[in-house]
JSON list of C-alpha atoms in Angstrom, two decimals:
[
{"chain": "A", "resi": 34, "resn": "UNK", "atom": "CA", "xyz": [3.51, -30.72, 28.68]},
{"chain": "A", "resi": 35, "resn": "UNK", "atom": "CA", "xyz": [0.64, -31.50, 26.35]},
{"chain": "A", "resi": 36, "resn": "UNK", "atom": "CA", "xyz": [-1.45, -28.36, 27.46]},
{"chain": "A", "resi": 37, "resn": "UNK", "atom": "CA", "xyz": [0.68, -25.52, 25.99]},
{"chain": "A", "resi": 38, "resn": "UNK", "atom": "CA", "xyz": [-0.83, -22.81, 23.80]},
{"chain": "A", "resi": 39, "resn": "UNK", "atom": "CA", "xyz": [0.78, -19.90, 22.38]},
{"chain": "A", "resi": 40, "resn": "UNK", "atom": "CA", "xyz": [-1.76, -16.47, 22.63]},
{"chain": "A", "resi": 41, "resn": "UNK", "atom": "CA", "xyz": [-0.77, -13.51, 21.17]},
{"chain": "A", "resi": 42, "resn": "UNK", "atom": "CA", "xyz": [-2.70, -10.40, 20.98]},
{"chain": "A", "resi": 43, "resn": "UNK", "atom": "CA", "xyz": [-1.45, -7.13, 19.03]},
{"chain": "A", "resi": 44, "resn": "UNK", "atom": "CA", "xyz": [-2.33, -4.00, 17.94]},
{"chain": "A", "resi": 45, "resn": "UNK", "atom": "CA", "xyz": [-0.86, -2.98, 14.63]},
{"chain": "A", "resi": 46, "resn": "UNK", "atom": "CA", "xyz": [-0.23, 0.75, 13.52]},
{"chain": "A", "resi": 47, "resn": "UNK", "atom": "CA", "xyz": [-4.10, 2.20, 12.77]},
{"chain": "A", "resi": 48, "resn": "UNK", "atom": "CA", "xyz": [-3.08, 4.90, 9.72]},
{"chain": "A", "resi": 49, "resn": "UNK", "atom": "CA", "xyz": [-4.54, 3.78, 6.18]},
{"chain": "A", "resi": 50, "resn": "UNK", "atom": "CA", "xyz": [-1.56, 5.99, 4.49]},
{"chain": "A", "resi": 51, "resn": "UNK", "atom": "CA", "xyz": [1.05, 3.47, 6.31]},
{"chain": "A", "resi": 52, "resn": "UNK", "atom": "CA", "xyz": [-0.26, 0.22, 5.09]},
{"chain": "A", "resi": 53, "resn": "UNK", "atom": "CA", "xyz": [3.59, -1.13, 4.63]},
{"chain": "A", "resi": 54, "resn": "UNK", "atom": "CA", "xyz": [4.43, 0.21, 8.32]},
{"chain": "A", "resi": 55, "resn": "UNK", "atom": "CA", "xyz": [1.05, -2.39, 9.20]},
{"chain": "A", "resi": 56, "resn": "UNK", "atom": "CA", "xyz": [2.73, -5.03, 7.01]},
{"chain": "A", "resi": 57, "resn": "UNK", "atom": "CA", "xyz": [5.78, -4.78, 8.28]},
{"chain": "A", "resi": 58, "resn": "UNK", "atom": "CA", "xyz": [4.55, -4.87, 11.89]},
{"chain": "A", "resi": 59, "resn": "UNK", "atom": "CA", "xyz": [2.52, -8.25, 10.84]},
{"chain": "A", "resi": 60, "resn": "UNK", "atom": "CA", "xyz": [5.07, -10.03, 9.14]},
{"chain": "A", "resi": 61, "resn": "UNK", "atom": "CA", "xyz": [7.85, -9.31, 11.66]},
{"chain": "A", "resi": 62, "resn": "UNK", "atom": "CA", "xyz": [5.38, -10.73, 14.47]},
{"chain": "A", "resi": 63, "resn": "UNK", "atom": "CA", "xyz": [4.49, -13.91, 12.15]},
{"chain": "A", "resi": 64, "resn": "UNK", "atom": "CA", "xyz": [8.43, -14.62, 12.16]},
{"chain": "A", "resi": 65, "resn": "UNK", "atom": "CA", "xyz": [8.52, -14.09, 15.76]},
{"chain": "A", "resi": 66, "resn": "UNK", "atom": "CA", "xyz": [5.58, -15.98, 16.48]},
{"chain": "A", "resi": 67, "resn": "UNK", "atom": "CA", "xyz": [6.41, -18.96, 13.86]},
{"chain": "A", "resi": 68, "resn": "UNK", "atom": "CA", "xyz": [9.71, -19.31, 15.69]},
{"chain": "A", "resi": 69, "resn": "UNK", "atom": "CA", "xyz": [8.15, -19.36, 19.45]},
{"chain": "A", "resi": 70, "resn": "UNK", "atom": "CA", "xyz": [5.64, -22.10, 18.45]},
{"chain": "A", "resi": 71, "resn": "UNK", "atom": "CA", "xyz": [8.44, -24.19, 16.09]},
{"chain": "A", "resi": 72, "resn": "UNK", "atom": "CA", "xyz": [10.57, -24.16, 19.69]},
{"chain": "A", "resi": 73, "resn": "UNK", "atom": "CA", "xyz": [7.74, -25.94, 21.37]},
{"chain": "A", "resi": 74, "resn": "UNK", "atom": "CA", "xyz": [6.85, -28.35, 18.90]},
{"chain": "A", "resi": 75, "resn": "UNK", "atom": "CA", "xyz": [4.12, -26.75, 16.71]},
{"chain": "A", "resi": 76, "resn": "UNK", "atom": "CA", "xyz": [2.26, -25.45, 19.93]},
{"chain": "A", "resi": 77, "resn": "UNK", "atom": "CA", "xyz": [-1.32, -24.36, 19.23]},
{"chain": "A", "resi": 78, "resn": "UNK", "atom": "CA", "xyz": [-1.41, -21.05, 18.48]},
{"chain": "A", "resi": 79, "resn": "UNK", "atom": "CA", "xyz": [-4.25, -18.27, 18.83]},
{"chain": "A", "resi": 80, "resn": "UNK", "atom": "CA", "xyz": [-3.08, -14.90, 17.23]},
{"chain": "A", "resi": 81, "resn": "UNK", "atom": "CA", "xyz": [-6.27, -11.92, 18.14]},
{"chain": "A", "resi": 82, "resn": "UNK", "atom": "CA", "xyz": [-6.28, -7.98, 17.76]},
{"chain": "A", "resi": 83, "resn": "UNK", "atom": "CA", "xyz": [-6.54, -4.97, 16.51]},
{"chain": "A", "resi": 84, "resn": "UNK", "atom": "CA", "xyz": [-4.85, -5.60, 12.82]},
{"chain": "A", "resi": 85, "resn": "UNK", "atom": "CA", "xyz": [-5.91, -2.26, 11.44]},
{"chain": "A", "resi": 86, "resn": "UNK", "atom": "CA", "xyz": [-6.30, -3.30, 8.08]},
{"chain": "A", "resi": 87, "resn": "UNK", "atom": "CA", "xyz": [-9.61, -4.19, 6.04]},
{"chain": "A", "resi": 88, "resn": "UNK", "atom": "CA", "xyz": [-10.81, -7.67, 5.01]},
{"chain": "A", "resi": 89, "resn": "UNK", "atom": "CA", "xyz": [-8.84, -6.52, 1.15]},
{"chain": "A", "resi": 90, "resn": "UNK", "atom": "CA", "xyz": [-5.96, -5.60, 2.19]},
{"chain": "A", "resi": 91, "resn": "UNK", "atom": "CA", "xyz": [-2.27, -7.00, 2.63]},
{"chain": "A", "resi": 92, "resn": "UNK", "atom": "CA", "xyz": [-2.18, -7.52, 6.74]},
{"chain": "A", "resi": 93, "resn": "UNK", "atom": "CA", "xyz": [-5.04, -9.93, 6.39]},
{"chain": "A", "resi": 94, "resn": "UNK", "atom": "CA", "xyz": [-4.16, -11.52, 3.24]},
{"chain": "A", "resi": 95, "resn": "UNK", "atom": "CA", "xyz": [-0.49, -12.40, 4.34]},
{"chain": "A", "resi": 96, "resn": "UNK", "atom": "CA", "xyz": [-2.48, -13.94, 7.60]},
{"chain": "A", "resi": 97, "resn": "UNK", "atom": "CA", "xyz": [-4.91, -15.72, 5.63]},
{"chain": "A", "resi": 98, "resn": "UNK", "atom": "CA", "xyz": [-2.95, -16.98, 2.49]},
{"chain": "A", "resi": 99, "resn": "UNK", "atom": "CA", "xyz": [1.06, -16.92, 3.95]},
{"chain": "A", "resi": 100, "resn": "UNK", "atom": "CA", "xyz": [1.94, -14.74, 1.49]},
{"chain": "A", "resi": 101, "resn": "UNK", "atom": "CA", "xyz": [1.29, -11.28, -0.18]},
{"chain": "A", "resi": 102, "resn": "UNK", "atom": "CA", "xyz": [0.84, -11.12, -3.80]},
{"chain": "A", "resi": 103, "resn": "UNK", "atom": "CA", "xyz": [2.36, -8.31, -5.84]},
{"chain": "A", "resi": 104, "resn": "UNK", "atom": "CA", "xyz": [-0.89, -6.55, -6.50]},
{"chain": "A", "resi": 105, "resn": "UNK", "atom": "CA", "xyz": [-1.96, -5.87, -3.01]},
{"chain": "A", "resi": 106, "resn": "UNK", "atom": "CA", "xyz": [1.59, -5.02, -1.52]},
{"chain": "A", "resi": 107, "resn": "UNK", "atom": "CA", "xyz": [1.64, -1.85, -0.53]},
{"chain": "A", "resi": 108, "resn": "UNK", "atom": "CA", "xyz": [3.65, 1.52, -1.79]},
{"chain": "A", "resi": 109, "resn": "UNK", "atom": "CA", "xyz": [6.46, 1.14, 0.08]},
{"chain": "A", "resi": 110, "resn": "UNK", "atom": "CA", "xyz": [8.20, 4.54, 0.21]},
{"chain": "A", "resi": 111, "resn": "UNK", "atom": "CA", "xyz": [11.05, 4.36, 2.47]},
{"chain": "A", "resi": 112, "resn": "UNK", "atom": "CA", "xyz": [12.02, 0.33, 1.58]},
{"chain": "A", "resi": 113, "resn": "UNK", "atom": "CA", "xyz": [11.28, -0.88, 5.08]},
{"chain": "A", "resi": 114, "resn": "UNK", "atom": "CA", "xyz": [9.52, -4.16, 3.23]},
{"chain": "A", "resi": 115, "resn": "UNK", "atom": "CA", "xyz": [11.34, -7.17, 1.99]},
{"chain": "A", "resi": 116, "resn": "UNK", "atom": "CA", "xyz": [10.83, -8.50, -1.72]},
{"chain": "A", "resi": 117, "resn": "UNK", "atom": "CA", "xyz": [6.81, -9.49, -1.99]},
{"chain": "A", "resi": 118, "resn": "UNK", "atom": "CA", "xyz": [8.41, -13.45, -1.80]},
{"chain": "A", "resi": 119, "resn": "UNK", "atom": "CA", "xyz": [10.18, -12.94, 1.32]},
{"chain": "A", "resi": 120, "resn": "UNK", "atom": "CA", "xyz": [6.80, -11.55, 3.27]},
{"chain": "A", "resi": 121, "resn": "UNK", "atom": "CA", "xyz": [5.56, -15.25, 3.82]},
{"chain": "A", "resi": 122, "resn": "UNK", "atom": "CA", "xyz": [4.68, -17.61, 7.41]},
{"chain": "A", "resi": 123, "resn": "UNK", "atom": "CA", "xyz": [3.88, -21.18, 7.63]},
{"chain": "A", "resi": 124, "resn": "UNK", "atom": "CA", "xyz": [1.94, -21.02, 10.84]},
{"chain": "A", "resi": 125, "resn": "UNK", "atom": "CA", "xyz": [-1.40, -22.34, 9.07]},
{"chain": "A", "resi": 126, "resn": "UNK", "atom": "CA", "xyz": [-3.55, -19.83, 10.34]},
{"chain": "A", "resi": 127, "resn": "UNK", "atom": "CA", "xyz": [-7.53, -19.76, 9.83]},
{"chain": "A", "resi": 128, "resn": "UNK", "atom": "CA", "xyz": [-10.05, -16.84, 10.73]},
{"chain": "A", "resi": 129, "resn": "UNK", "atom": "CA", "xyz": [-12.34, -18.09, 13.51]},
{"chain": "A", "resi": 130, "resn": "UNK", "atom": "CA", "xyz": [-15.14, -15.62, 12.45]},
{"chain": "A", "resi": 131, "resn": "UNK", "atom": "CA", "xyz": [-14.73, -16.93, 8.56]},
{"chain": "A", "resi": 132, "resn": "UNK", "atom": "CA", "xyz": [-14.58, -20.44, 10.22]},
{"chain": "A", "resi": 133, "resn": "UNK", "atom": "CA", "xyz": [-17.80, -20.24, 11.64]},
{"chain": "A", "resi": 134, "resn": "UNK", "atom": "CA", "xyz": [-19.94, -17.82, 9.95]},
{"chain": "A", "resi": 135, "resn": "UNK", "atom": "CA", "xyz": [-18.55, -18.08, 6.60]},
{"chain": "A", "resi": 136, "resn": "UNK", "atom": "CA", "xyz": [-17.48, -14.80, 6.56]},
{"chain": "A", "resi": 137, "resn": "UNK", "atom": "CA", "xyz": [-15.74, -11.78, 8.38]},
{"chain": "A", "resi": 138, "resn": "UNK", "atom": "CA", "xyz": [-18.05, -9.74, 10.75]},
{"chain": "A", "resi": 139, "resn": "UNK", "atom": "CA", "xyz": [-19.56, -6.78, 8.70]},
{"chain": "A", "resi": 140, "resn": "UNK", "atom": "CA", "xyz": [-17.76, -4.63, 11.32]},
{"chain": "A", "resi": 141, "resn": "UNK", "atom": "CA", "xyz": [-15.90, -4.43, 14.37]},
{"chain": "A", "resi": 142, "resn": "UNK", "atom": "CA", "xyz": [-15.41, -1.01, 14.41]},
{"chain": "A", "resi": 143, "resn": "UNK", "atom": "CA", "xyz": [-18.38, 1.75, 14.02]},
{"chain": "A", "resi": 144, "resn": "UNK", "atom": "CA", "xyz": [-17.50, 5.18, 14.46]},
{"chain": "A", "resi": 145, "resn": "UNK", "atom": "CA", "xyz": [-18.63, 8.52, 13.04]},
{"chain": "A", "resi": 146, "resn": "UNK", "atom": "CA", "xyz": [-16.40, 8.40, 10.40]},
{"chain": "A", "resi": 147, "resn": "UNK", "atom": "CA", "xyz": [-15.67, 4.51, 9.88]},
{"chain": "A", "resi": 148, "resn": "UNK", "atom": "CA", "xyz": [-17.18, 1.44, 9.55]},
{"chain": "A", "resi": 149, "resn": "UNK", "atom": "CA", "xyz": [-15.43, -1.31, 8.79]},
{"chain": "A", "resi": 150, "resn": "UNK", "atom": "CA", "xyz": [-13.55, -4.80, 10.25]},
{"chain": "A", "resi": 151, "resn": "UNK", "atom": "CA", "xyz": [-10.27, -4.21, 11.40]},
{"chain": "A", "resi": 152, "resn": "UNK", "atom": "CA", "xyz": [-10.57, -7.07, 14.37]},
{"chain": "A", "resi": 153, "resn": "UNK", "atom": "CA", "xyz": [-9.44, -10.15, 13.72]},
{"chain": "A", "resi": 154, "resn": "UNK", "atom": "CA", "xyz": [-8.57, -13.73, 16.16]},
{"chain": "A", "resi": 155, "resn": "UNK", "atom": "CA", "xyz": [-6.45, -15.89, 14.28]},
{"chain": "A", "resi": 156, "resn": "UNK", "atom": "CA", "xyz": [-6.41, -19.87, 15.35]},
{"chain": "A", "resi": 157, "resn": "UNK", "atom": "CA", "xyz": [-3.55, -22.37, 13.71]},
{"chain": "A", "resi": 158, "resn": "UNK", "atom": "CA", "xyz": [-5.83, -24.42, 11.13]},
{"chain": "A", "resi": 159, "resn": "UNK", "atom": "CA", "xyz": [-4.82, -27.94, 12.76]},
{"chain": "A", "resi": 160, "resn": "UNK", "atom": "CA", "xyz": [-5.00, -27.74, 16.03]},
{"chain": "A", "resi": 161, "resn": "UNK", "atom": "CA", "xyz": [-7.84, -24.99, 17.21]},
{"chain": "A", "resi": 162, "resn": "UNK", "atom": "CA", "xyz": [-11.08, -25.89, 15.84]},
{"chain": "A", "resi": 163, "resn": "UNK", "atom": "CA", "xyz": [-13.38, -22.57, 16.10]},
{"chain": "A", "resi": 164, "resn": "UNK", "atom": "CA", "xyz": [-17.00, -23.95, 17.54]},
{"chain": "A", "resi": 165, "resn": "UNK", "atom": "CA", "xyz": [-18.70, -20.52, 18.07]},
{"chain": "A", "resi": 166, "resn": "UNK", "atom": "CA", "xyz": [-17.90, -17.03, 18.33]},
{"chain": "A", "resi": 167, "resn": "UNK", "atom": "CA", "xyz": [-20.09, -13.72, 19.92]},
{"chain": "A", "resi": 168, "resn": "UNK", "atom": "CA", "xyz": [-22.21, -12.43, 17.61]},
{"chain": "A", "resi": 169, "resn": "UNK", "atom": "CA", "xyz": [-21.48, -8.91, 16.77]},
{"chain": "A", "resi": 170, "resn": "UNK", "atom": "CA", "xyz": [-24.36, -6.42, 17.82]},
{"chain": "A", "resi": 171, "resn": "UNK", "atom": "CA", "xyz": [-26.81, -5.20, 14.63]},
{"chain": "A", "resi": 172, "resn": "UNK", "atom": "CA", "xyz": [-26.38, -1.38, 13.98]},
{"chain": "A", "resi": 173, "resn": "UNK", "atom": "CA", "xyz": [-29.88, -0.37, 15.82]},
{"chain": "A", "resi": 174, "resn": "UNK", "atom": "CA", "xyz": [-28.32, -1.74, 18.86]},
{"chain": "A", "resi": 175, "resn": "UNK", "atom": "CA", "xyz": [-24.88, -0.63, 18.84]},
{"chain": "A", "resi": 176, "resn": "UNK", "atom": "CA", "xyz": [-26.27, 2.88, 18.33]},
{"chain": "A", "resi": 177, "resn": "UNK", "atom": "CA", "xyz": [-28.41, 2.57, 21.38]},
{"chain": "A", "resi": 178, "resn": "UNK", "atom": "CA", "xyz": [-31.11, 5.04, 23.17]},
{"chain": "A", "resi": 179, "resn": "UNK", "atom": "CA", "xyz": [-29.40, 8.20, 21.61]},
{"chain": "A", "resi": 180, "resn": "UNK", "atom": "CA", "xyz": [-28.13, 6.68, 18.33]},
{"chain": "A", "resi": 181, "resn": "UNK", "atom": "CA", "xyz": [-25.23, 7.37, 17.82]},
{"chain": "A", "resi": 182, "resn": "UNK", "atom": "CA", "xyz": [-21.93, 5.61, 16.73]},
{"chain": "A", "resi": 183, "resn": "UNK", "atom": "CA", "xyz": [-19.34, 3.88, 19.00]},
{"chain": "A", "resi": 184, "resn": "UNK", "atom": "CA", "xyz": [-18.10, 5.11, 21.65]},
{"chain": "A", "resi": 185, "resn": "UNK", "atom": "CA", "xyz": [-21.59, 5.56, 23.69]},
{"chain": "A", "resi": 186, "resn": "UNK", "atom": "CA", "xyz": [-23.33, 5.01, 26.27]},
{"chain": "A", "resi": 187, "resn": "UNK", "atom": "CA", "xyz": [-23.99, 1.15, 26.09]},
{"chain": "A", "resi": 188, "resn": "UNK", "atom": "CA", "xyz": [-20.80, 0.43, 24.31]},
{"chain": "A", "resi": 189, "resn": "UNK", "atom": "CA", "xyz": [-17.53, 2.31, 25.82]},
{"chain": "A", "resi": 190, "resn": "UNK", "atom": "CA", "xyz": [-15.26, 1.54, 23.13]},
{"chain": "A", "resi": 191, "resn": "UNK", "atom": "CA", "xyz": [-15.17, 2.14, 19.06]},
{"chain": "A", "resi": 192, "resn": "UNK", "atom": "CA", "xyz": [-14.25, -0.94, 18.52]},
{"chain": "A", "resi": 193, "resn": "UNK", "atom": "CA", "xyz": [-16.25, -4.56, 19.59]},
{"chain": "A", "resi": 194, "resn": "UNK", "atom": "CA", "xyz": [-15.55, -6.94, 21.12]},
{"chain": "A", "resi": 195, "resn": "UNK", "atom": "CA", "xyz": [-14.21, -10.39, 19.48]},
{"chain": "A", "resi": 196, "resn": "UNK", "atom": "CA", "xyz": [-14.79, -13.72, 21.02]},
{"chain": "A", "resi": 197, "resn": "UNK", "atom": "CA", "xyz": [-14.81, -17.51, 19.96]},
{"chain": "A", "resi": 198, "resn": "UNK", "atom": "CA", "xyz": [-14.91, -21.08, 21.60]},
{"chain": "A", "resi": 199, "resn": "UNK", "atom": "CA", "xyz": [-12.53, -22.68, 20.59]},
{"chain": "A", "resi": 200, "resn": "UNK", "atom": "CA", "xyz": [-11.47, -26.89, 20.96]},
{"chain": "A", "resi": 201, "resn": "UNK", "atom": "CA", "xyz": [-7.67, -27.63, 20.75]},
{"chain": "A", "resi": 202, "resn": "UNK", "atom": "CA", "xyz": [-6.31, -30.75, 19.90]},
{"chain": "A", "resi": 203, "resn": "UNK", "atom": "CA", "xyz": [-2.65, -31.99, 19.82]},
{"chain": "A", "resi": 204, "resn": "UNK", "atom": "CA", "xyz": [-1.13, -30.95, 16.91]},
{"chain": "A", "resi": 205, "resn": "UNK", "atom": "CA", "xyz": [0.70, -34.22, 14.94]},
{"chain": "A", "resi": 206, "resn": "UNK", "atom": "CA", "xyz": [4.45, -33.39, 16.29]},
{"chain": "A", "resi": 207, "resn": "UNK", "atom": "CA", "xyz": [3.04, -33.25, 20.16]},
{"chain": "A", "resi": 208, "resn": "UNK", "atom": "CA", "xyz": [0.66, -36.51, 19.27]},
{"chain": "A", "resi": 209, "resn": "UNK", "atom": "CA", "xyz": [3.92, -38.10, 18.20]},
{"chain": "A", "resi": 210, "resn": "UNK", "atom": "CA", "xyz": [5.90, -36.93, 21.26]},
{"chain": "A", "resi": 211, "resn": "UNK", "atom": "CA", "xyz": [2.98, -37.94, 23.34]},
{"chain": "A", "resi": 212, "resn": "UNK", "atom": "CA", "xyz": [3.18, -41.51, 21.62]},
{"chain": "A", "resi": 213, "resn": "UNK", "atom": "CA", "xyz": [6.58, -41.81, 22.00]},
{"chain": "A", "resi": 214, "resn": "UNK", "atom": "CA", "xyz": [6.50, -41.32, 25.84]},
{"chain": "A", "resi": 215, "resn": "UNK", "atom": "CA", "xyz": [3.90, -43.25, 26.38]},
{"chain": "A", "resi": 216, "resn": "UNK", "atom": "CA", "xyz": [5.21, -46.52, 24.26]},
{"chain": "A", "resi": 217, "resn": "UNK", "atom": "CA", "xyz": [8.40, -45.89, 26.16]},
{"chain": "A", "resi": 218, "resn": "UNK", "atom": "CA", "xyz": [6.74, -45.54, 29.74]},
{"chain": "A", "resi": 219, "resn": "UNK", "atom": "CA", "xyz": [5.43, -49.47, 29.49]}
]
């Protein structure tokens, strides 16, 4: 019926040296994921994790833009990647943090030795409108008592936690089909 919605949560390969092992991961999920929602009519869609990959980097701008661009594909040693043209989706995905704040959190991660996003959730542009999301602890508190970085005492994990309120609408192909049965039910 009308209240499907596809969720899909991941966590992509964490080392820096294998950013085209991360883009690979990504883009073979985006074709999975493009083809689960095109089966069920262009099914809202809300894509979260651990991505692994900074703000700058390929992962996030093949999420955010479709595509990569030639200057921030990565060395690809062993040839696992397509051609640069070929790493595309057309699921219409928007950040909900950007969405709402205007920007990526400054971090979702804080350890000892990084400190950096690398969290994302995803939401398809036209039918998930972001409303609000958690905020995202300041430094002084996510160090606590005994300051120091994640994980600690107050906050078991390195990474934080992501969150967002979200209103879904139909998207235009399940309006239509919605339409249609409803015109041919009187």
């Amino acid at each position: 019926g009308g209240n499907t919605l596809c969720l899909a949560n991941t966590h992509i390969f964490w080392d820096p040296e294998y950013s085209d092992v991360k883009l690979w991961q990504t883009h073979l999920l985006l074709q999975e994921l493009e083809r689960v929602v095109r089966n069920r009519k262009n099914i809202p869609l809300i894509f979260c994790g651990d991505f692994n990959s900074m703000p700058s980097e390929a992962v996030v701008e093949l999420l955010k833009s479709e595509k990569v661009s030639e200057t921030t594909k990565p060395n690809d040693p062993c040839n696992i990647l397509p051609p640069v043209q070929s790493i595309t989706h057309s699921l219409g995905l928007i950040s909900a943090y950007e969405h709402v704040t205007g920007n990526e959190p400054r971090f979702t991660n804080y350890t000892g030795h990084y400190v950096g996003t690398l969290d994302y959730i995803w939401v398809s542009r036209d039918s998930v409108l972001p409303v609000s999301t958690l905020l995202i602890p300041n430094e002084k508190t996510l160090r606590g008592t005994d300051d120091t970085p994640l994980p600690n005492t107050r906050f078991p994990s390195d990474h934080l936690a992501l969150c967002v309120e979200v209103e879904i609408s139909p998207t235009n192909a399940q309006a239509q089909t919605l339409s249609m049965n409803q015109y041919q039910m009187q």
